[in-house]
Coordinates of C-alpha atoms in Angstrom, one line a residue:
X1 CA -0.4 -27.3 -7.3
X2 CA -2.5 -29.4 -5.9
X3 CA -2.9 -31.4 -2.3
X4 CA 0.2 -33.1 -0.6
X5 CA 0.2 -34.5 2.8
X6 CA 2.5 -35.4 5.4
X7 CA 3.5 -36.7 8.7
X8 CA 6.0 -34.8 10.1
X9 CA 9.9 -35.9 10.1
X10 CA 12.3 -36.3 12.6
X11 CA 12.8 -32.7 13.4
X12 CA 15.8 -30.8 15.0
X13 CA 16.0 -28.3 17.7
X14 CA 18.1 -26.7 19.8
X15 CA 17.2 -24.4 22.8
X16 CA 18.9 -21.9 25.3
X17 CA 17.2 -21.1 28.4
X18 CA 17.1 -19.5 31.9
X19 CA 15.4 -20.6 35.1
X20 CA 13.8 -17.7 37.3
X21 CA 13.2 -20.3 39.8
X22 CA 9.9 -20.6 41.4
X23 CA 9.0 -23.3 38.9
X24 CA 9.2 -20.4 35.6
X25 CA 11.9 -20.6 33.3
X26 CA 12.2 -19.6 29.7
X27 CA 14.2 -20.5 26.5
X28 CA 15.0 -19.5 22.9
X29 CA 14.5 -22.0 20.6
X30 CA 16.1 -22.4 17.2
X31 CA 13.9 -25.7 15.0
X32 CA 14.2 -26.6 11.4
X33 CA 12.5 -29.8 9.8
X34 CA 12.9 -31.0 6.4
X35 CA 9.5 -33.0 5.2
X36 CA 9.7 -34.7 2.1
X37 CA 6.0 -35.1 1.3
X38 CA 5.8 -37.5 -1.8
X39 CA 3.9 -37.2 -4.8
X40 CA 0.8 -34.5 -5.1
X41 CA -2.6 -36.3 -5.2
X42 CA -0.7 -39.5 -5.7
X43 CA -0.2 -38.0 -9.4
X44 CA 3.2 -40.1 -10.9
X45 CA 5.9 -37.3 -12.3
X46 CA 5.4 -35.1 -8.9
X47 CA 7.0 -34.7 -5.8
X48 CA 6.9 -31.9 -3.0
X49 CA 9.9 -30.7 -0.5
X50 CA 8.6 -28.4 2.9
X51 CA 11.2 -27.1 4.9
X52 CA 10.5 -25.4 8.2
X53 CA 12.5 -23.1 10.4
X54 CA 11.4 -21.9 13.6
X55 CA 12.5 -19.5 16.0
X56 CA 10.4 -19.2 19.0
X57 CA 10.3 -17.8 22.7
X58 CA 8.8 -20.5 24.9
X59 CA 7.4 -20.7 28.8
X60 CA 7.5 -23.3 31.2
X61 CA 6.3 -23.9 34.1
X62 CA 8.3 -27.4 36.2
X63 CA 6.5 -29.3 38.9
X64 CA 8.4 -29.5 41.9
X65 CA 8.5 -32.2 44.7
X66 CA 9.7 -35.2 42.4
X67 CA 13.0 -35.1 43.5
X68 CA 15.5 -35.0 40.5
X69 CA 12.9 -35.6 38.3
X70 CA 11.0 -33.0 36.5
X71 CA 7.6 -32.8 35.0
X72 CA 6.7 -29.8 32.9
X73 CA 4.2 -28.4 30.9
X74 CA 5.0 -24.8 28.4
X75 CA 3.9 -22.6 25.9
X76 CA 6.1 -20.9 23.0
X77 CA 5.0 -18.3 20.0
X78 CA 7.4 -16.8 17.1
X79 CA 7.6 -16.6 13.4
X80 CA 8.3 -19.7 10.7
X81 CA 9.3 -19.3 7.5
X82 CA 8.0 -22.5 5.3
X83 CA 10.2 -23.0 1.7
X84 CA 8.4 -25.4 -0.7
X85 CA 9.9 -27.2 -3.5
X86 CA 7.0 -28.9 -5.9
X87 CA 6.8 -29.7 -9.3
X88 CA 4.0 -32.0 -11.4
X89 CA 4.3 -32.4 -15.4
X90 CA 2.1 -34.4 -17.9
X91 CA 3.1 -38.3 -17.5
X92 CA 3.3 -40.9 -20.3
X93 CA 0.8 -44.2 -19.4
X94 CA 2.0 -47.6 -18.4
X95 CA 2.8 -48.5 -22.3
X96 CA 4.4 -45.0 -23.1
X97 CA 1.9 -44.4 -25.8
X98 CA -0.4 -42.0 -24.1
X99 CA -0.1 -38.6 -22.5
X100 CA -1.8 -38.5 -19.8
X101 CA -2.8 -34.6 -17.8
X102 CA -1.7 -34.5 -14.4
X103 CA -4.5 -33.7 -12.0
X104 CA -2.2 -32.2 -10.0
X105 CA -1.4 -29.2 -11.9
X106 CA -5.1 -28.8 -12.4
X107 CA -7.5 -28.9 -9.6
X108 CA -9.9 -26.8 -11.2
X109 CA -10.5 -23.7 -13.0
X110 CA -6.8 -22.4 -14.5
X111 CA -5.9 -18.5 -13.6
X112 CA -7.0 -16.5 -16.9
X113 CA -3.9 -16.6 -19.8
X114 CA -3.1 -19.9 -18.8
X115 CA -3.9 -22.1 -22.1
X116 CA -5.5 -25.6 -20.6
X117 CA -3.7 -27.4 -24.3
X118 CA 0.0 -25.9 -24.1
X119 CA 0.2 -25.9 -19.9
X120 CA 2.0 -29.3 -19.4
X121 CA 3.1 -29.5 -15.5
X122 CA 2.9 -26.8 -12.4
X123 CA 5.9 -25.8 -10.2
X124 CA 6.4 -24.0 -7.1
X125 CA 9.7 -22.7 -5.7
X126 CA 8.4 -20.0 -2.8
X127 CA 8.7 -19.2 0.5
X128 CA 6.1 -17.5 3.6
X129 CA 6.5 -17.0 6.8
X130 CA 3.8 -17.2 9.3
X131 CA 2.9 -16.4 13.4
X132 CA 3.4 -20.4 15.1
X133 CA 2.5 -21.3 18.1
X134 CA 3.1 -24.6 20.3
X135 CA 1.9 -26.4 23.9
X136 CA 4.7 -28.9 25.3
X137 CA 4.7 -31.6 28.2
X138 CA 8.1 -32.6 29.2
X139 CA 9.9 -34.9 31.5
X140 CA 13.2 -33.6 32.8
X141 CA 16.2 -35.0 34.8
X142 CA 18.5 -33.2 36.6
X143 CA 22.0 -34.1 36.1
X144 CA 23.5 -31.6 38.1
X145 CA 21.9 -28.7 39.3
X146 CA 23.2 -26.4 36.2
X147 CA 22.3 -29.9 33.3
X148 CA 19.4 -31.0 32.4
X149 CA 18.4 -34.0 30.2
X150 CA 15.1 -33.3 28.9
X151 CA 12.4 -35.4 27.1
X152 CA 9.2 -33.7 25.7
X153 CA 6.1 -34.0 23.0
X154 CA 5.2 -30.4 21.9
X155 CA 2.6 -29.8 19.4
X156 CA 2.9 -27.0 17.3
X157 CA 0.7 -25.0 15.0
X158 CA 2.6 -23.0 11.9
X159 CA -0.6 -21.8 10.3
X160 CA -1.2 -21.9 6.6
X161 CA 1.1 -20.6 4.2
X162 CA 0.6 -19.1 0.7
X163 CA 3.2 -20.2 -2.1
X164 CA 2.6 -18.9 -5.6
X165 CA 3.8 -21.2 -8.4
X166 CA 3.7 -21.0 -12.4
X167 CA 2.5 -23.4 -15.0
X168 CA 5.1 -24.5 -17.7
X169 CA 4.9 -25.3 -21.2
X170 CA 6.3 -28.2 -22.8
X171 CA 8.4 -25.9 -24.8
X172 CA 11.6 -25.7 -23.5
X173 CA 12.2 -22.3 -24.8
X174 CA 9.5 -21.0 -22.9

């Protein structure tokens, strides 16, 4: 399949964590985000799905002296698994008299046994998992000394994946 692009969703997390004191504490965090991406190439008759679920061990480290406010800065590592969900066929022109190929399916050179004039669309349906990493900056406030509400931006690095997919023939019985 070939390019889609993204900007990342709304994404949900949830994290349990302990404080050492001395500024260090640590947390588990648990992170899933669902990305609908659009069409491939900006091919019509395509569309791609990433979901990604995180589980990661991060660091921080709070800067003290603001009272119950609480600047931060932290660092977290752990696997995430990536399932994509893609799929471009063949498309009929703007007055349904033409077949038009989907450049999508067919960036280049197709793998050997693949016949360029019965291969009508490309689908993947895969999973990976990879190493991530991420760098946060937060803003805490402490509602008692046990709760905090927390604000952060974290960017995070999940690496590339590698999803196999299969090209289909218009024949339905294939």
């Amino acid at each position: 399949v070939g390019g889609v692009a993204g900007q990342g969703n709304l994404a949900i997390a949830l994290g349990l964590g302990y404080d050492f004191g001395e500024n260090w504490r640590f947390e588990l965090e648990g992170e899933t985000l669902y990305n609908d991406l659009g069409s491939i190439n900006g091919q019509p008759s395509s569309f791609a799905n990433l979901r990604t679920d995180t589980l990661r061990l991060n660091l921080f480290y709070d800067f003290s002296d603001f009272g119950r406010w609480e600047p931060y800065v932290g660092a977290g590592v752990g696997p995430t698994r990536g399932d994509l969900t893609a799929s471009a066929s063949d498309f009929l022109n703007d007055t349904g008299t033409v077949l038009i190929r989907s450049l999508a399916c067919s960036p280049g050179q197709l793998p050997v046994g693949v016949n360029r004039l019965t291969a009508r669309g490309c689908e993947v349906s895969d999973r990976d998992t990879n190493f991530s990493w991420n760098l946060t900056a937060g803003l805490g406030y402490d509602i008692t000394d046990n709760l905090t509400w927390d604000t952060n931006y974290t960017y995070t690095d999940i690496g590339d994946f590698n999803y196999d997919g299969v090209y289909v023939d218009a024949n339905p019985s294939i």
